[in-house]
Amino acid sequence: DSGVTQTPKHLITATGQRVTLRCSPRSGDLSVYWYQQSLDQGLQFLIQYYNGEERAKGNILERFSAQQFPDLHSELNLSSLELGDSALYFCASSVETVTAFTNYGYTFGSGTRLTVV
Amino acid sequence: AQTVTQSQPEMSVQEAETVTLSCTYDTSESDYYLFWYKQPPSRQMILVIRQEAYKQQNATENRFSVNFQKAAKSFSLKISDSQLGDAAMYFCAYRSSGTASKLTFGTGTRLQVTL
């Protein structure tokens, strides 16, 4: 268990639908990152939140949105789903707190596999 | 923007042998961090090793070591005494030194380990 929890692990839904992916970061980590990994592809950065605020945006579609709540968990909302949105969605958190900054790598959750049919 | 290139889509190594995976990156920054992540069939992303750009000494973690050439912007991963459990996708990643900066990944190298 990495300490980063993602739910659900698997999700199958139809085109045009909307889903919400949830991520709970490691205890104390303020940063949450979302990545998309399509089949046999690398990880594409979607969006980052730091202590409740959006910090950086990557190649995130307008149909996608995210937020980070006061308890630091984050949700990624995907709407008007298309077949091409089928992918593994990773959440990661990093060891950064208000008083300490370290540059270790991220800790990843086990991912949510989204299948759009 | 920073880019990370892994030019070897697939590599193969015999058990107990040594293999080196290549990674190059492009950046105008002087301070940054480099990582190798392993993704086994379970798809879990596992941190293998990290290197701070300001350190000249190459990082080592048990059977895993890196060859960091800052001037050449090269960051290769050497796996010694390869084991069947090393079979996975390996991703090279770059991170700026700024607070809460994102990781930029290469496209990955699939490593096969044969008997």
Coordinates of N, CA, C and O in Angstrom, one line a residue, chain B residues 6-113:
Chain B
Q6 N 13.2 8.5 -24.4 CA 13.7 7.2 -24.2 C 13.7 6.5 -25.6 O 12.6 6.3 -26.1
S7 N 14.8 6.3 -26.2 CA 14.9 5.9 -27.6 C 14.8 4.4 -27.7 O 14.8 3.9 -28.9
Q8 N 14.8 3.6 -26.7 CA 14.7 2.2 -26.7 C 13.3 1.7 -26.3 O 13.0 1.6 -25.2
P9 N 12.4 1.4 -27.3 CA 11.1 1.0 -26.9 C 11.1 -0.4 -26.2 O 10.3 -0.6 -25.3
E10 N 12.0 -1.2 -26.5 CA 12.1 -2.6 -25.9 C 13.5 -3.0 -25.7 O 14.4 -2.7 -26.6
M11 N 13.8 -3.7 -24.6 CA 15.1 -4.2 -24.4 C 14.9 -5.6 -23.8 O 13.9 -5.9 -23.2
S12 N 15.9 -6.4 -24.0 CA 15.9 -7.8 -23.5 C 17.2 -8.1 -22.8 O 18.2 -7.7 -23.3
V13 N 17.1 -8.8 -21.7 CA 18.3 -9.2 -20.9 C 18.1 -10.6 -20.4 O 17.0 -11.0 -20.0
Q14 N 19.2 -11.3 -20.3 CA 19.1 -12.6 -19.7 C 19.3 -12.5 -18.2 O 20.0 -11.6 -17.7
E15 N 18.6 -13.4 -17.5 CA 18.7 -13.4 -16.1 C 20.2 -13.5 -15.6 O 21.0 -14.1 -16.2
A16 N 20.5 -12.6 -14.6 CA 21.8 -12.5 -14.0 C 22.7 -11.6 -14.8 O 23.8 -11.3 -14.3
E17 N 22.3 -11.2 -16.0 CA 23.2 -10.3 -16.7 C 22.8 -8.8 -16.4 O 22.0 -8.5 -15.6
T18 N 23.6 -7.9 -17.0 CA 23.4 -6.5 -16.8 C 22.8 -5.8 -18.0 O 23.2 -6.2 -19.2
V19 N 22.0 -4.9 -17.8 CA 21.4 -4.1 -18.9 C 21.3 -2.7 -18.6 O 21.2 -2.3 -17.4
T20 N 21.5 -1.8 -19.6 CA 21.4 -0.4 -19.4 C 20.3 0.2 -20.3 O 20.3 0.0 -21.5
L21 N 19.5 1.0 -19.6 CA 18.4 1.7 -20.3 C 18.8 3.1 -20.5 O 19.2 3.8 -19.5
S22 N 18.5 3.7 -21.7 CA 18.9 5.0 -22.0 C 17.8 6.1 -21.8 O 16.7 5.8 -22.0
C23 N 18.3 7.3 -21.4 CA 17.3 8.4 -21.3 C 18.1 9.7 -21.5 O 19.2 9.9 -21.0
T24 N 17.5 10.5 -22.3 CA 18.1 11.9 -22.5 C 17.0 12.9 -22.3 O 15.8 12.5 -22.4
Y25 N 17.4 14.1 -21.9 CA 16.4 15.1 -21.6 C 16.8 16.4 -22.1 O 18.0 16.6 -22.4
D26 N 15.9 17.3 -22.2 CA 16.2 18.6 -22.7 C 15.7 19.6 -21.7 O 14.5 19.6 -21.3
T27 N 16.6 20.5 -21.2 CA 16.1 21.5 -20.3 C 17.1 22.7 -20.3 O 18.3 22.5 -20.7
S28 N 16.6 23.8 -19.9 CA 17.5 25.0 -19.8 C 17.8 25.3 -18.3 O 18.5 26.3 -18.0
E29 N 17.2 24.5 -17.4 CA 17.4 24.7 -16.0 C 18.7 24.1 -15.6 O 19.3 23.1 -16.2
S30 N 19.3 24.6 -14.5 CA 20.5 24.1 -13.9 C 20.3 23.2 -12.7 O 21.1 22.3 -12.4
D31 N 19.1 23.4 -12.1 CA 18.8 22.6 -10.9 C 17.5 21.8 -11.2 O 16.5 22.4 -11.5
Y32 N 17.6 20.5 -11.0 CA 16.4 19.7 -11.3 C 16.7 18.3 -10.7 O 17.7 18.0 -10.1
Y33 N 15.7 17.4 -10.9 CA 15.8 16.1 -10.4 C 15.3 15.1 -11.5 O 14.5 15.3 -12.3
L34 N 16.0 13.9 -11.4 CA 15.7 12.9 -12.4 C 15.3 11.6 -11.7 O 15.9 11.3 -10.6
F35 N 14.4 10.8 -12.3 CA 13.9 9.6 -11.7 C 13.8 8.5 -12.7 O 13.6 8.8 -13.9
W36 N 13.9 7.3 -12.2 CA 13.4 6.1 -13.0 C 12.3 5.5 -12.2 O 12.4 5.2 -11.0
Y37 N 11.2 5.2 -12.9 CA 10.1 4.5 -12.4 C 9.9 3.2 -13.1 O 10.1 3.1 -14.3
K38 N 9.4 2.2 -12.3 CA 9.2 0.9 -12.9 C 7.7 0.7 -12.9 O 7.0 1.0 -11.9
Q39 N 7.1 0.1 -14.0 CA 5.7 -0.2 -14.0 C 5.6 -1.7 -14.4 O 5.6 -2.0 -15.6
P40 N 5.4 -2.6 -13.4 CA 5.2 -4.0 -13.7 C 3.9 -4.2 -14.3 O 3.1 -3.3 -14.5
P41 N 3.5 -5.5 -14.7 CA 2.2 -5.8 -15.2 C 1.1 -5.3 -14.4 O 0.0 -5.1 -14.9
S42 N 1.3 -5.2 -13.1 CA 0.2 -4.7 -12.2 C -0.1 -3.3 -12.5 O -1.2 -2.8 -12.0
R43 N 0.7 -2.6 -13.2 CA 0.5 -1.2 -13.6 C 0.8 -0.2 -12.5 O 0.7 1.0 -12.7
Q44 N 1.2 -0.7 -11.3 CA 1.6 0.2 -10.3 C 2.9 0.9 -10.7 O 3.8 0.4 -11.2
M45 N 3.0 2.2 -10.4 CA 4.2 3.0 -10.6 C 5.1 3.0 -9.4 O 4.6 3.4 -8.3
I46 N 6.3 2.5 -9.5 CA 7.2 2.2 -8.4 C 8.5 3.0 -8.7 O 9.1 2.9 -9.7
L47 N 8.8 3.9 -7.7 CA 10.1 4.6 -7.8 C 11.3 3.7 -7.6 O 11.3 3.0 -6.7
V48 N 12.2 3.7 -8.6 CA 13.3 2.9 -8.6 C 14.5 3.6 -8.0 O 15.2 3.2 -7.1
I49 N 14.8 4.8 -8.5 CA 16.0 5.6 -8.1 C 15.8 7.0 -8.5 O 15.0 7.4 -9.5
R50 N 16.5 7.9 -7.8 CA 16.4 9.3 -8.1 C 17.8 9.9 -8.0 O 18.7 9.4 -7.4
Q51 N 17.9 11.1 -8.8 CA 19.2 11.7 -8.9 C 19.0 13.2 -8.8 O 18.2 13.8 -9.6
E52 N 19.8 13.9 -7.9 CA 19.7 15.4 -7.9 C 20.7 15.9 -8.9 O 21.9 15.4 -8.8
A53 N 20.4 16.9 -9.7 CA 21.3 17.4 -10.7 C 22.5 18.0 -10.1 O 23.6 18.1 -10.7
Y54 N 22.4 18.6 -8.9 CA 23.6 19.2 -8.3 C 24.6 18.3 -7.7 O 25.7 18.7 -7.3
K55 N 24.3 17.0 -7.7 CA 25.2 16.0 -7.2 C 25.9 15.4 -8.3 O 25.3 14.9 -9.3
Q56 N 27.2 15.3 -8.2 CA 28.1 14.7 -9.2 C 28.1 13.2 -9.1 O 28.2 12.5 -10.1
Q57 N 27.9 12.7 -7.9 CA 28.0 11.3 -7.6 C 26.7 10.6 -8.2 O 25.6 11.1 -7.9
N58 N 26.9 9.5 -8.9 CA 25.8 8.8 -9.4 C 25.0 8.0 -8.3 O 25.6 7.4 -7.4
A59 N 23.7 8.1 -8.4 CA 22.9 7.4 -7.4 C 23.0 5.9 -7.6 O 23.1 5.4 -8.7
T60 N 22.8 5.2 -6.5 CA 22.8 3.7 -6.5 C 21.8 3.2 -5.5 O 21.7 3.7 -4.4
E61 N 21.0 2.2 -5.9 CA 20.1 1.6 -5.0 C 20.2 0.1 -5.3 O 19.6 -0.5 -6.2
N62 N 21.0 -0.6 -4.4 CA 21.1 -2.1 -4.6 C 21.6 -2.4 -6.0 O 22.7 -2.0 -6.4
R63 N 20.8 -3.1 -6.8 CA 21.3 -3.6 -8.1 C 21.1 -2.5 -9.1 O 21.4 -2.7 -10.3
F64 N 20.5 -1.4 -8.8 CA 20.2 -0.3 -9.7 C 21.1 0.8 -9.5 O 21.3 1.3 -8.4
S65 N 21.7 1.3 -10.6 CA 22.5 2.5 -10.5 C 22.3 3.3 -11.8 O 21.7 2.9 -12.8
V66 N 22.7 4.6 -11.7 CA 22.5 5.5 -12.8 C 23.9 6.0 -13.3 O 24.8 6.0 -12.5
N67 N 23.9 6.4 -14.5 CA 25.0 7.1 -15.1 C 24.5 8.5 -15.5 O 23.8 8.6 -16.6
F68 N 24.8 9.5 -14.7 CA 24.2 10.8 -14.9 C 25.3 11.7 -15.5 O 26.4 11.9 -14.9
Q69 N 25.1 12.1 -16.8 CA 26.0 13.0 -17.5 C 25.3 14.3 -17.7 O 24.5 14.5 -18.7
K70 N 25.5 15.3 -16.8 CA 24.8 16.5 -16.9 C 25.0 17.3 -18.1 O 24.1 17.8 -18.8
A71 N 26.2 17.4 -18.6 CA 26.6 18.2 -19.8 C 25.9 17.6 -21.0 O 25.4 18.3 -21.9
A72 N 25.9 16.3 -21.0 CA 25.3 15.6 -22.2 C 23.8 15.4 -22.0 O 23.1 14.9 -22.9
K73 N 23.2 15.8 -20.9 CA 21.8 15.6 -20.5 C 21.4 14.2 -20.8 O 20.4 13.9 -21.5
S74 N 22.1 13.3 -20.1 CA 21.9 11.9 -20.3 C 21.7 11.3 -18.9 O 22.5 11.6 -17.9
F75 N 20.8 10.3 -18.8 CA 20.5 9.7 -17.5 C 20.2 8.3 -17.7 O 19.0 7.9 -17.8
S76 N 21.1 7.4 -17.7 CA 20.9 6.0 -18.0 C 20.7 5.2 -16.8 O 21.3 5.5 -15.7
L77 N 20.0 4.1 -16.8 CA 19.8 3.2 -15.7 C 20.4 1.9 -16.0 O 20.2 1.3 -17.0
K78 N 21.3 1.4 -15.1 CA 21.9 0.1 -15.2 C 21.3 -0.8 -14.1 O 21.2 -0.5 -13.0
I79 N 20.9 -2.0 -14.6 CA 20.3 -3.0 -13.8 C 21.3 -4.2 -13.8 O 21.6 -4.8 -14.9
S80 N 21.9 -4.5 -12.6 CA 22.9 -5.6 -12.5 C 22.2 -6.8 -12.0 O 21.2 -6.7 -11.3
D81 N 22.8 -8.0 -12.4 CA 22.2 -9.2 -11.9 C 20.7 -9.3 -12.1 O 19.9 -9.5 -11.1
S82 N 20.3 -9.1 -13.3 CA 18.9 -9.0 -13.6 C 18.1 -10.2 -13.1 O 18.5 -11.3 -13.2
Q83 N 16.9 -9.9 -12.6 CA 16.0 -10.9 -12.1 C 14.7 -10.9 -12.9 O 14.3 -9.9 -13.5
L84 N 14.0 -12.1 -12.9 CA 12.7 -12.1 -13.6 C 11.8 -11.0 -13.1 O 11.0 -10.5 -13.9
G85 N 11.8 -10.7 -11.9 CA 10.9 -9.7 -11.4 C 11.3 -8.3 -11.9 O 10.5 -7.3 -11.6
D86 N 12.4 -8.1 -12.6 CA 12.7 -6.8 -13.1 C 12.0 -6.5 -14.4 O 12.0 -5.4 -14.9
A87 N 11.3 -7.5 -15.0 CA 10.6 -7.4 -16.2 C 9.4 -6.4 -16.0 O 8.6 -6.6 -15.1
A88 N 9.5 -5.3 -16.7 CA 8.5 -4.2 -16.5 C 8.7 -3.1 -17.6 O 9.7 -3.2 -18.4
M89 N 7.8 -2.1 -17.6 CA 8.1 -0.9 -18.3 C 8.9 0.0 -17.4 O 8.6 0.1 -16.2
Y90 N 9.9 0.7 -17.9 CA 10.7 1.6 -17.1 C 10.6 3.0 -17.8 O 10.8 3.2 -19.0
F91 N 10.2 3.9 -16.9 CA 10.0 5.3 -17.3 C 11.1 6.2 -16.7 O 11.3 6.2 -15.5
C92 N 11.7 7.0 -17.5 CA 12.5 8.1 -17.0 C 11.7 9.3 -16.8 O 10.7 9.6 -17.6
A93 N 12.0 10.1 -15.8 CA 11.2 11.3 -15.6 C 12.0 12.4 -15.1 O 13.1 12.2 -14.4
Y94 N 11.6 13.6 -15.4 CA 12.3 14.9 -15.0 C 11.4 15.7 -14.1 O 10.2 15.8 -14.4
R95 N 12.0 16.4 -13.2 CA 11.2 17.3 -12.4 C 12.0 18.5 -12.1 O 13.2 18.4 -11.7
S96 N 11.4 19.7 -12.3 CA 12.1 21.0 -11.9 C 12.3 21.1 -10.4 O 11.6 20.4 -9.7
S97 N 13.2 22.0 -10.0 CA 13.4 22.1 -8.6 C 12.4 23.0 -7.9 O 12.5 23.1 -6.7
G98 N 11.6 23.6 -8.6 CA 10.6 24.5 -8.0 C 9.6 23.7 -7.1 O 9.4 22.5 -7.2
T99 N 9.0 24.5 -6.2 CA 8.0 23.8 -5.3 C 6.9 23.2 -6.0 O 6.3 23.8 -6.9
A100 N 6.6 22.0 -5.7 CA 5.4 21.3 -6.2 C 5.4 21.3 -7.7 O 4.3 21.6 -8.3
S101 N 6.5 21.0 -8.4 CA 6.5 21.0 -9.8 C 6.2 19.6 -10.3 O 6.4 18.6 -9.6
K102 N 5.7 19.5 -11.6 CA 5.2 18.3 -12.1 C 6.3 17.4 -12.6 O 7.4 17.9 -12.9
L103 N 6.1 16.1 -12.8 CA 7.0 15.2 -13.4 C 6.7 15.1 -14.9 O 5.5 15.0 -15.3
T104 N 7.7 15.1 -15.7 CA 7.6 14.9 -17.1 C 8.2 13.5 -17.4 O 9.4 13.3 -17.1
F105 N 7.4 12.7 -18.1 CA 7.9 11.3 -18.3 C 8.3 11.1 -19.8 O 7.8 11.7 -20.7
G106 N 9.2 10.2 -19.9 CA 9.5 9.7 -21.2 C 8.5 8.6 -21.6 O 7.5 8.4 -20.9
T107 N 8.6 8.1 -22.8 CA 7.6 7.2 -23.4 C 7.8 5.7 -22.9 O 7.0 4.9 -23.1
G108 N 8.9 5.5 -22.2 CA 9.1 4.2 -21.6 C 9.9 3.2 -22.4 O 10.0 3.3 -23.6
T109 N 10.5 2.3 -21.7 CA 11.2 1.1 -22.3 C 10.7 -0.2 -21.7 O 10.7 -0.3 -20.4
R110 N 10.3 -1.1 -22.5 CA 9.8 -2.3 -22.0 C 10.9 -3.3 -21.9 O 11.6 -3.6 -22.9
L111 N 11.2 -3.8 -20.7 CA 12.3 -4.7 -20.4 C 11.8 -6.1 -20.2 O 10.9 -6.4 -19.4
Q112 N 12.4 -7.0 -21.0 CA 12.1 -8.4 -20.9 C 13.3 -9.1 -20.3 O 14.4 -8.8 -20.6
V113 N 13.0 -10.0 -19.4 CA 14.1 -10.8 -18.8 C 13.9 -12.2 -19.1 O 12.8 -12.8 -18.8

